[in-house]
mmCIF file of C-alpha atoms in Angstrom:
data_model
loop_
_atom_site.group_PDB
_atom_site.id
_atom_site.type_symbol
_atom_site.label_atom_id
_atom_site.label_comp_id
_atom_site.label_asym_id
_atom_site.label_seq_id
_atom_site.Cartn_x
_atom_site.Cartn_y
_atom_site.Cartn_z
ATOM 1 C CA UNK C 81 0.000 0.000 0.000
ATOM 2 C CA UNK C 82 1.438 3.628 -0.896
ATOM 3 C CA UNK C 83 2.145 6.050 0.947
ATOM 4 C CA UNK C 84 -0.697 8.087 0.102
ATOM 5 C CA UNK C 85 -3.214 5.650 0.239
ATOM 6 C CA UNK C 86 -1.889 5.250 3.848
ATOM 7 C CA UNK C 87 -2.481 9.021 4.285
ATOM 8 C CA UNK C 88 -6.047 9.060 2.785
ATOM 9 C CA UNK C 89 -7.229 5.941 4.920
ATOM 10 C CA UNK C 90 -5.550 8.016 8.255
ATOM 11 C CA UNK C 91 -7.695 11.278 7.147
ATOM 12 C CA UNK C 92 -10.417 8.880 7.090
ATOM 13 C CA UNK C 93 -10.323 7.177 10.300
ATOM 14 C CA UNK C 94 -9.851 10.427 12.170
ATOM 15 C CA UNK C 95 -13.023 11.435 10.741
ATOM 16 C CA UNK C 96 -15.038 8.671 11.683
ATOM 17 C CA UNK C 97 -15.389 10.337 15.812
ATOM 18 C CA UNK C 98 -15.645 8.176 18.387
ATOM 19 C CA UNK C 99 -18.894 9.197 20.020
ATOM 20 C CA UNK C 100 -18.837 8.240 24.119
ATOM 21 C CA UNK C 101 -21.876 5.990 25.288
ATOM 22 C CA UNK C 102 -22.720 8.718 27.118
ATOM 23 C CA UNK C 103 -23.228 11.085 24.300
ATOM 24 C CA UNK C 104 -24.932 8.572 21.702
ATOM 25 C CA UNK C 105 -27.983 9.451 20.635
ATOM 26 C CA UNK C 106 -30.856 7.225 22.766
ATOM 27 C CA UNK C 107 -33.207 6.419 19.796
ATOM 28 C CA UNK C 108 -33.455 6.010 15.790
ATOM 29 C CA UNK C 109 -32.153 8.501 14.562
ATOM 30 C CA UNK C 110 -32.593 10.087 10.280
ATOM 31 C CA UNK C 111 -30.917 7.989 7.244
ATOM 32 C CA UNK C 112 -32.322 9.206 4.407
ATOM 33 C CA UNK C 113 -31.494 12.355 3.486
ATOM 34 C CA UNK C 114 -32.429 14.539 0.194
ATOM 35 C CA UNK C 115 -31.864 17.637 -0.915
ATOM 36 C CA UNK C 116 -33.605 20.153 -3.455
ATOM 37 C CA UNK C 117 -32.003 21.850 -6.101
ATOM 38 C CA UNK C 118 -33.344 24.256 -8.924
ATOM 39 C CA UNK C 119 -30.846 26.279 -11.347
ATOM 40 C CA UNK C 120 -29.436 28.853 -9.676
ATOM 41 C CA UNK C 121 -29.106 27.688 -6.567
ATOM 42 C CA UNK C 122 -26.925 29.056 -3.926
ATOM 43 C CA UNK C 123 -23.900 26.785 -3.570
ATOM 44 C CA UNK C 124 -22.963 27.371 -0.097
ATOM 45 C CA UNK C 125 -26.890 27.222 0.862
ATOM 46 C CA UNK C 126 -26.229 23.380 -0.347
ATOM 47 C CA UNK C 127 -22.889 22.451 0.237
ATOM 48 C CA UNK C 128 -22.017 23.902 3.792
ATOM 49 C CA UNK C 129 -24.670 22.005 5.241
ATOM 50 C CA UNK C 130 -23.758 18.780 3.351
ATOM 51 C CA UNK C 131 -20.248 18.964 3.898
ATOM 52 C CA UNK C 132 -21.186 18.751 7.696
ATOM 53 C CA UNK C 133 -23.579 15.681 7.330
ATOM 54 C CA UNK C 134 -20.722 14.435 4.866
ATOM 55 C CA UNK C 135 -18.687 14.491 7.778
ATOM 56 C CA UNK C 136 -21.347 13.040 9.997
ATOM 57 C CA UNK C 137 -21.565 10.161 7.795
ATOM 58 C CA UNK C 138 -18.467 8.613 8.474
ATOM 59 C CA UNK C 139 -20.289 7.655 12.098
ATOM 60 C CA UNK C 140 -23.430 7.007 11.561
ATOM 61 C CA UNK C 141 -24.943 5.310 8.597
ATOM 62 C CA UNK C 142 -26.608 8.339 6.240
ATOM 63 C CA UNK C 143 -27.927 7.939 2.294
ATOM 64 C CA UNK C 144 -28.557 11.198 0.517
ATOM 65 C CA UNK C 145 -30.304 11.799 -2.564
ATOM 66 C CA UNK C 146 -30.544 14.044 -5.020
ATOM 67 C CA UNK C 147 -34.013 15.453 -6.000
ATOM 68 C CA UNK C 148 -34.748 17.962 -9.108
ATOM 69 C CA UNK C 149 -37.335 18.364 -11.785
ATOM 70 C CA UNK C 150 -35.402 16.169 -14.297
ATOM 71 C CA UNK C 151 -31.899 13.972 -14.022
ATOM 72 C CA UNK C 152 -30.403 16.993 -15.688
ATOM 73 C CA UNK C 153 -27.379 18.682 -14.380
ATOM 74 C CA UNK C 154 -28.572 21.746 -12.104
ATOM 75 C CA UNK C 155 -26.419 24.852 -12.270
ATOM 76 C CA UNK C 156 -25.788 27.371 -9.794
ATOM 77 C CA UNK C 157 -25.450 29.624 -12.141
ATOM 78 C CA UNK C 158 -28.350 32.315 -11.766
ATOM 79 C CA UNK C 159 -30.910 32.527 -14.548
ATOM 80 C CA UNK C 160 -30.125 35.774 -16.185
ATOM 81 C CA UNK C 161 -27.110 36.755 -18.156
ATOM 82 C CA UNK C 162 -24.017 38.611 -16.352
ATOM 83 C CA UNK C 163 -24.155 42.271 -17.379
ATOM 84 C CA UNK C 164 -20.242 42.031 -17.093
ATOM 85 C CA UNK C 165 -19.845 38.890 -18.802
ATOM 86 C CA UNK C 166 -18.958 36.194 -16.035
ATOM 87 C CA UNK C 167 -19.906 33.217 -16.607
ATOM 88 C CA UNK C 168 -18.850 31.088 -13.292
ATOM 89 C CA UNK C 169 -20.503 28.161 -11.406
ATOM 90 C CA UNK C 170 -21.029 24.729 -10.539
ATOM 91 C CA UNK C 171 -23.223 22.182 -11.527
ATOM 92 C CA UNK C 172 -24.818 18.797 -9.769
ATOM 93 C CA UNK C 173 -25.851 15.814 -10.929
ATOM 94 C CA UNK C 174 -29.450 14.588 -9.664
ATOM 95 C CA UNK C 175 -29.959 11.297 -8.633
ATOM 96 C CA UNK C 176 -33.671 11.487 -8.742
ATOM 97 C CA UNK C 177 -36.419 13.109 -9.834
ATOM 98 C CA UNK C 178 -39.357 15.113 -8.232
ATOM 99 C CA UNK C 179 -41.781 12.922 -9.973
ATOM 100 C CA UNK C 180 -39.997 9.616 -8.204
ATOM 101 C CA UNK C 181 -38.345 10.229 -5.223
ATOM 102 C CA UNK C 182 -36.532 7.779 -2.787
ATOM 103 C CA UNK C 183 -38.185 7.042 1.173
ATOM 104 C CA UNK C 184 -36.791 10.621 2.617
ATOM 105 C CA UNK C 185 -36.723 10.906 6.331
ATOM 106 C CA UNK C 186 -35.036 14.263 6.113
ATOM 107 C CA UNK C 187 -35.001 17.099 3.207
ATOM 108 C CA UNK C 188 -33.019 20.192 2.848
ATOM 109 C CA UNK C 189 -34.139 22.830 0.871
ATOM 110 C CA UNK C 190 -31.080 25.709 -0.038
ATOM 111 C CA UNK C 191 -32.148 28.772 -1.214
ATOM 112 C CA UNK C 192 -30.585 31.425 -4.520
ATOM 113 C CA UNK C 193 -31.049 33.627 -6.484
ATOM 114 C CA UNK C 194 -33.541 30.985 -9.052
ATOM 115 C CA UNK C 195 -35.569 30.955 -6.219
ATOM 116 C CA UNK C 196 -36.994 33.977 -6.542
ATOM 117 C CA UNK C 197 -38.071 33.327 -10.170
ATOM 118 C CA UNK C 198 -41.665 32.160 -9.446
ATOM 119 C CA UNK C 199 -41.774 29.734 -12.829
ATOM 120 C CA UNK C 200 -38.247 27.920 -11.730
ATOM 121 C CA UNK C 201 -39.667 26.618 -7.969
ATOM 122 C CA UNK C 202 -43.315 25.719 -9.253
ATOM 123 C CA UNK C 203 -41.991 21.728 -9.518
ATOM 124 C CA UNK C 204 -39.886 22.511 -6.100
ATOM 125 C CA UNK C 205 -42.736 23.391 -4.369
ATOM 126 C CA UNK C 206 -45.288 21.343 -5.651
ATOM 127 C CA UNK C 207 -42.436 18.474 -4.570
ATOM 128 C CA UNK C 208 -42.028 20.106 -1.275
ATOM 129 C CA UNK C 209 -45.925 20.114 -0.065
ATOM 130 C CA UNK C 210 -46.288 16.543 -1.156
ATOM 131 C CA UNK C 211 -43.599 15.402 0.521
ATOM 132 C CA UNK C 212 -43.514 17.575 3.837
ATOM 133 C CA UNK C 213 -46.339 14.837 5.572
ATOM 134 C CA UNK C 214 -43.734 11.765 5.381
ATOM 135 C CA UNK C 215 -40.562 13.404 6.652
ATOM 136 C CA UNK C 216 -39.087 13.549 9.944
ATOM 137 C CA UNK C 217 -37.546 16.621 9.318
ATOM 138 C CA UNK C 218 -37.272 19.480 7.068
ATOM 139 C CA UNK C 219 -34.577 22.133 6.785
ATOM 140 C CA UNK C 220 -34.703 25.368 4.740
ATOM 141 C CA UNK C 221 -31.749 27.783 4.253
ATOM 142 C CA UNK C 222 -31.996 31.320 3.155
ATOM 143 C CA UNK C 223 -34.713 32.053 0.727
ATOM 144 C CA UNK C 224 -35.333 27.966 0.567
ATOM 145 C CA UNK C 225 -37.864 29.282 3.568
ATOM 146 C CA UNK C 226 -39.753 30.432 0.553
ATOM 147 C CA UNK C 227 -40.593 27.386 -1.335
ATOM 148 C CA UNK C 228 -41.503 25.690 1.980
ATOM 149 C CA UNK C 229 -43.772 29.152 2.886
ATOM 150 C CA UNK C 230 -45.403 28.872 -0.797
ATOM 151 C CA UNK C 231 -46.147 24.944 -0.525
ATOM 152 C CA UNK C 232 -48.162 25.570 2.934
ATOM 153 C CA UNK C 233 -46.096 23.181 5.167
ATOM 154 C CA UNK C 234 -44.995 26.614 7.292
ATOM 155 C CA UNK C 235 -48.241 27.932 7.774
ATOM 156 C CA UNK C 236 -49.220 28.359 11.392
ATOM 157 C CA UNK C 237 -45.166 28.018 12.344
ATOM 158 C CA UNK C 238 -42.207 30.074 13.390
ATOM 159 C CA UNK C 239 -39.513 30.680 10.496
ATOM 160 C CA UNK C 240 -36.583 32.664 9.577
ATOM 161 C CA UNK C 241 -35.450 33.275 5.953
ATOM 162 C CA UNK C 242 -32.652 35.502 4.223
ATOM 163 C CA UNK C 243 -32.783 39.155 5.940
ATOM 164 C CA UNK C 244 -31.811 41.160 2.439
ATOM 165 C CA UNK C 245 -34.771 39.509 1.111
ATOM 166 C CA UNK C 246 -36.347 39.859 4.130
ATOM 167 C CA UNK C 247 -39.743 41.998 2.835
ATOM 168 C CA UNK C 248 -39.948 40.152 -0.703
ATOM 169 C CA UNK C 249 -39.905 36.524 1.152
ATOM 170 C CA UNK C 250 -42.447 37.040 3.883
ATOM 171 C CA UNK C 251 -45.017 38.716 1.871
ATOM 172 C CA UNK C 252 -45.649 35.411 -0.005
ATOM 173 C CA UNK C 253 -47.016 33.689 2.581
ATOM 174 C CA UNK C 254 -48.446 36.025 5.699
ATOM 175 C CA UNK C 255 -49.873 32.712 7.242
ATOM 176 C CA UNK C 256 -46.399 31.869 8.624
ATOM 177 C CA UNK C 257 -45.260 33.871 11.618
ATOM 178 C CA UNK C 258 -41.725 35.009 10.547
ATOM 179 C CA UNK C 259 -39.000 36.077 12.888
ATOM 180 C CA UNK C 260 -36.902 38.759 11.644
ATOM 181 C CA UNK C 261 -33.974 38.366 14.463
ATOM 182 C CA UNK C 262 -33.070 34.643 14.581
ATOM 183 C CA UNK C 263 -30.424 33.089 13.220
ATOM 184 C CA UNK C 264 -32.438 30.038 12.555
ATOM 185 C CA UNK C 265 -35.916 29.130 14.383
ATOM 186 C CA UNK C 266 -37.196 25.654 15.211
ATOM 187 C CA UNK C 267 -40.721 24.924 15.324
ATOM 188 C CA UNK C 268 -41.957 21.150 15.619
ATOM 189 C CA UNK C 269 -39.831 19.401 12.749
ATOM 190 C CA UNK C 270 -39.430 22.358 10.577
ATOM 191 C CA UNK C 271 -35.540 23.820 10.916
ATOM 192 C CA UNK C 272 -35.381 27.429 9.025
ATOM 193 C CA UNK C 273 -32.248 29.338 8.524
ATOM 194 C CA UNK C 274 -31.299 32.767 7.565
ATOM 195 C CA UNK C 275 -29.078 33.714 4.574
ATOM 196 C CA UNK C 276 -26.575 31.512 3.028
ATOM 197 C CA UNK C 277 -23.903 30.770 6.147
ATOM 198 C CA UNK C 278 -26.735 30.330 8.523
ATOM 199 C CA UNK C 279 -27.115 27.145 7.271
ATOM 200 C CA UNK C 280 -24.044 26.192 8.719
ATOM 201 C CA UNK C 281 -25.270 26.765 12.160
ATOM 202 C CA UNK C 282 -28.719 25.720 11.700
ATOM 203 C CA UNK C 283 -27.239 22.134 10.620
ATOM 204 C CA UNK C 284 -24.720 21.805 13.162
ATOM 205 C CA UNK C 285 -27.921 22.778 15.992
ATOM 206 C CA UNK C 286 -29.750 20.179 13.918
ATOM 207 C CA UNK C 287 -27.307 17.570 14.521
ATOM 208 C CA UNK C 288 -26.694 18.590 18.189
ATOM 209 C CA UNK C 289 -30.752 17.869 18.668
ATOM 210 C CA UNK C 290 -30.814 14.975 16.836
ATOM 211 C CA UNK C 291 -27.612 12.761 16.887
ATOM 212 C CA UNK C 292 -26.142 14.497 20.099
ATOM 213 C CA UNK C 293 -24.031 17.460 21.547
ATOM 214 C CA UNK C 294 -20.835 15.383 21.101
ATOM 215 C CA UNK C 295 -21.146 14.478 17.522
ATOM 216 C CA UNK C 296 -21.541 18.372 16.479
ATOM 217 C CA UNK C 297 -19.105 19.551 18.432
ATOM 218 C CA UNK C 298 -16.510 16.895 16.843
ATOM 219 C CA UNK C 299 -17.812 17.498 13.200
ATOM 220 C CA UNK C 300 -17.111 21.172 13.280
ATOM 221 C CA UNK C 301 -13.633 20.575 14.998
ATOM 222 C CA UNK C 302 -13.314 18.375 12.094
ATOM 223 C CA UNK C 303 -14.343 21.178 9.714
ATOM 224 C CA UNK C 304 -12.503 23.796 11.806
ATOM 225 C CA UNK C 305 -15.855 25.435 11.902
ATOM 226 C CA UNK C 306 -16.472 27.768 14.873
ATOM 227 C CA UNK C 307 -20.305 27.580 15.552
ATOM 228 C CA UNK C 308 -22.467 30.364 16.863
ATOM 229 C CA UNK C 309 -24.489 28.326 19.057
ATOM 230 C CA UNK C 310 -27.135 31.571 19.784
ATOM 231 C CA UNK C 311 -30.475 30.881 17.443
ATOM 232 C CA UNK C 312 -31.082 35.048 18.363
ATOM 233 C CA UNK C 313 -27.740 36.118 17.484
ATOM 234 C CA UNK C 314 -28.349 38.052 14.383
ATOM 235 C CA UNK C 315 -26.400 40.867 13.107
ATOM 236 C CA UNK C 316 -27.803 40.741 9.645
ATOM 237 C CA UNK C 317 -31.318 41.602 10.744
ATOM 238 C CA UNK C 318 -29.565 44.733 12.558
ATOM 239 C CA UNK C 319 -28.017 45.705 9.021
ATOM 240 C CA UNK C 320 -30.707 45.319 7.086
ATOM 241 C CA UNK C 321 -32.729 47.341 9.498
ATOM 242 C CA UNK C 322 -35.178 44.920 10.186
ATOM 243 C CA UNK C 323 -37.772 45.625 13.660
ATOM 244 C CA UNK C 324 -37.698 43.548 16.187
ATOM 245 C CA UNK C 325 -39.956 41.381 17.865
ATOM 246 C CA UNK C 326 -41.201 40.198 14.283
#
């Protein structure tokens, strides 16, 4: 065996945390986990969270599928053309579709700039508010709060969503009672971040809650990820000048 296959299987075994009796979760806990995408969705909306149940996967047994209208490749590119000519982003491969999608026991939903493009979520949402009934858990990151909000499944709930779209998000559904300062809210099942990076910390409270204290706490040493373990902490509510209380 090489050298760097020697390496590689050491990186690997230092990921997979040894979790103390004491701090294993005392139940089932989540295996099947999905995740929307739509072109132009926000990458780090999608991959910061999955990087840290990446991570979590090399202790506890986790599937995670792929869901979008077609098998397609979905872009994160956003919709319309760059008035200075960039053209920059990165695509993903689906592994299903909306129309057939695996047992889910938890779905995250990222958010972008092709969210707010009403025609390019109708499948996403439709998907969403069929789905919601069967899942353990749902998760929503930034303006991802808004396909959840438009299928129905936060009506009556607590939620969060991205602050500089802060007026534009919670006017499409008034039946949900948003929280302006909160860096994510929890209400029942439903997890809801704020803009983009909140994700982060709403996944890493997620896994505290659900696969313990311990196993967070070693995933972001792992990912050399300080946490901000404050749901109210919120600077970006302050900056955006949002009121409080809402």
């Amino acid at each position: 065996m090489s050298d760097l296959e020697n390496q590689v299987k050491l990186v690997l075994a230092r990921s997979q945390t040894h979790i103390s009796e004491e701090g294993r979760p005392k139940g089932p806990v989540p295996v099947n986990f999905g995740i929307v995408v739509f072109n132009g969705f926000q990458a780090l909306d999608a991959f910061g969270p999955l990087d840290a149940l990446n991570t979590l996967s090399h202790t506890f047994p986790m599937k995670l599928s792929i869901l979008a209208e077609t098998l397609e490749p979905v872009s994160t590119k956003p919709l319309y053309s760059s008035s200075i000519g960039s053209d920059f982003g990165q695509s993903i491969n689906p592994t299903h579709t909306f129309a057939s999608p695996p047992l889910l026991d938890v779905l995250l939903v990222p958010g972008g700039s092709g969210a707010m493009h009403p025609d390019n979520i109708k499948s996403a949402i439709d998907f969403v508010k069929g789905i919601y009934p069967s899942l353990e858990y749902l998760i929503t990151v930034c303006n991802g709060a808004g396909i959840a909000a438009r299928a129905g499944v936060l009506d009556g709930k607590k939620a969060t969503t991205d602050k500089m779209l802060w007026w534009q998000e919670t006017a499409s559904r008034e039946q949900v009672k948003w929280i302006a300062h909160a860096r994510w809210v929890v209400d029942g099942n439903v997890w809801t971040s704020s803009g983009v990076s909140a994700g982060l910390d709403a996944v890493f409270a997620f896994i505290a809650a659900v696969y313990g204290e311990e196993a967070a706490e070693k995933v972001s040493n792992i990912l050399e990820y300080e946490r901000h373990m404050d749901p109210s902490w919120d600077p970006y509510a302050v900056l955006y000048g949002l009121p409080n209380g809402q």
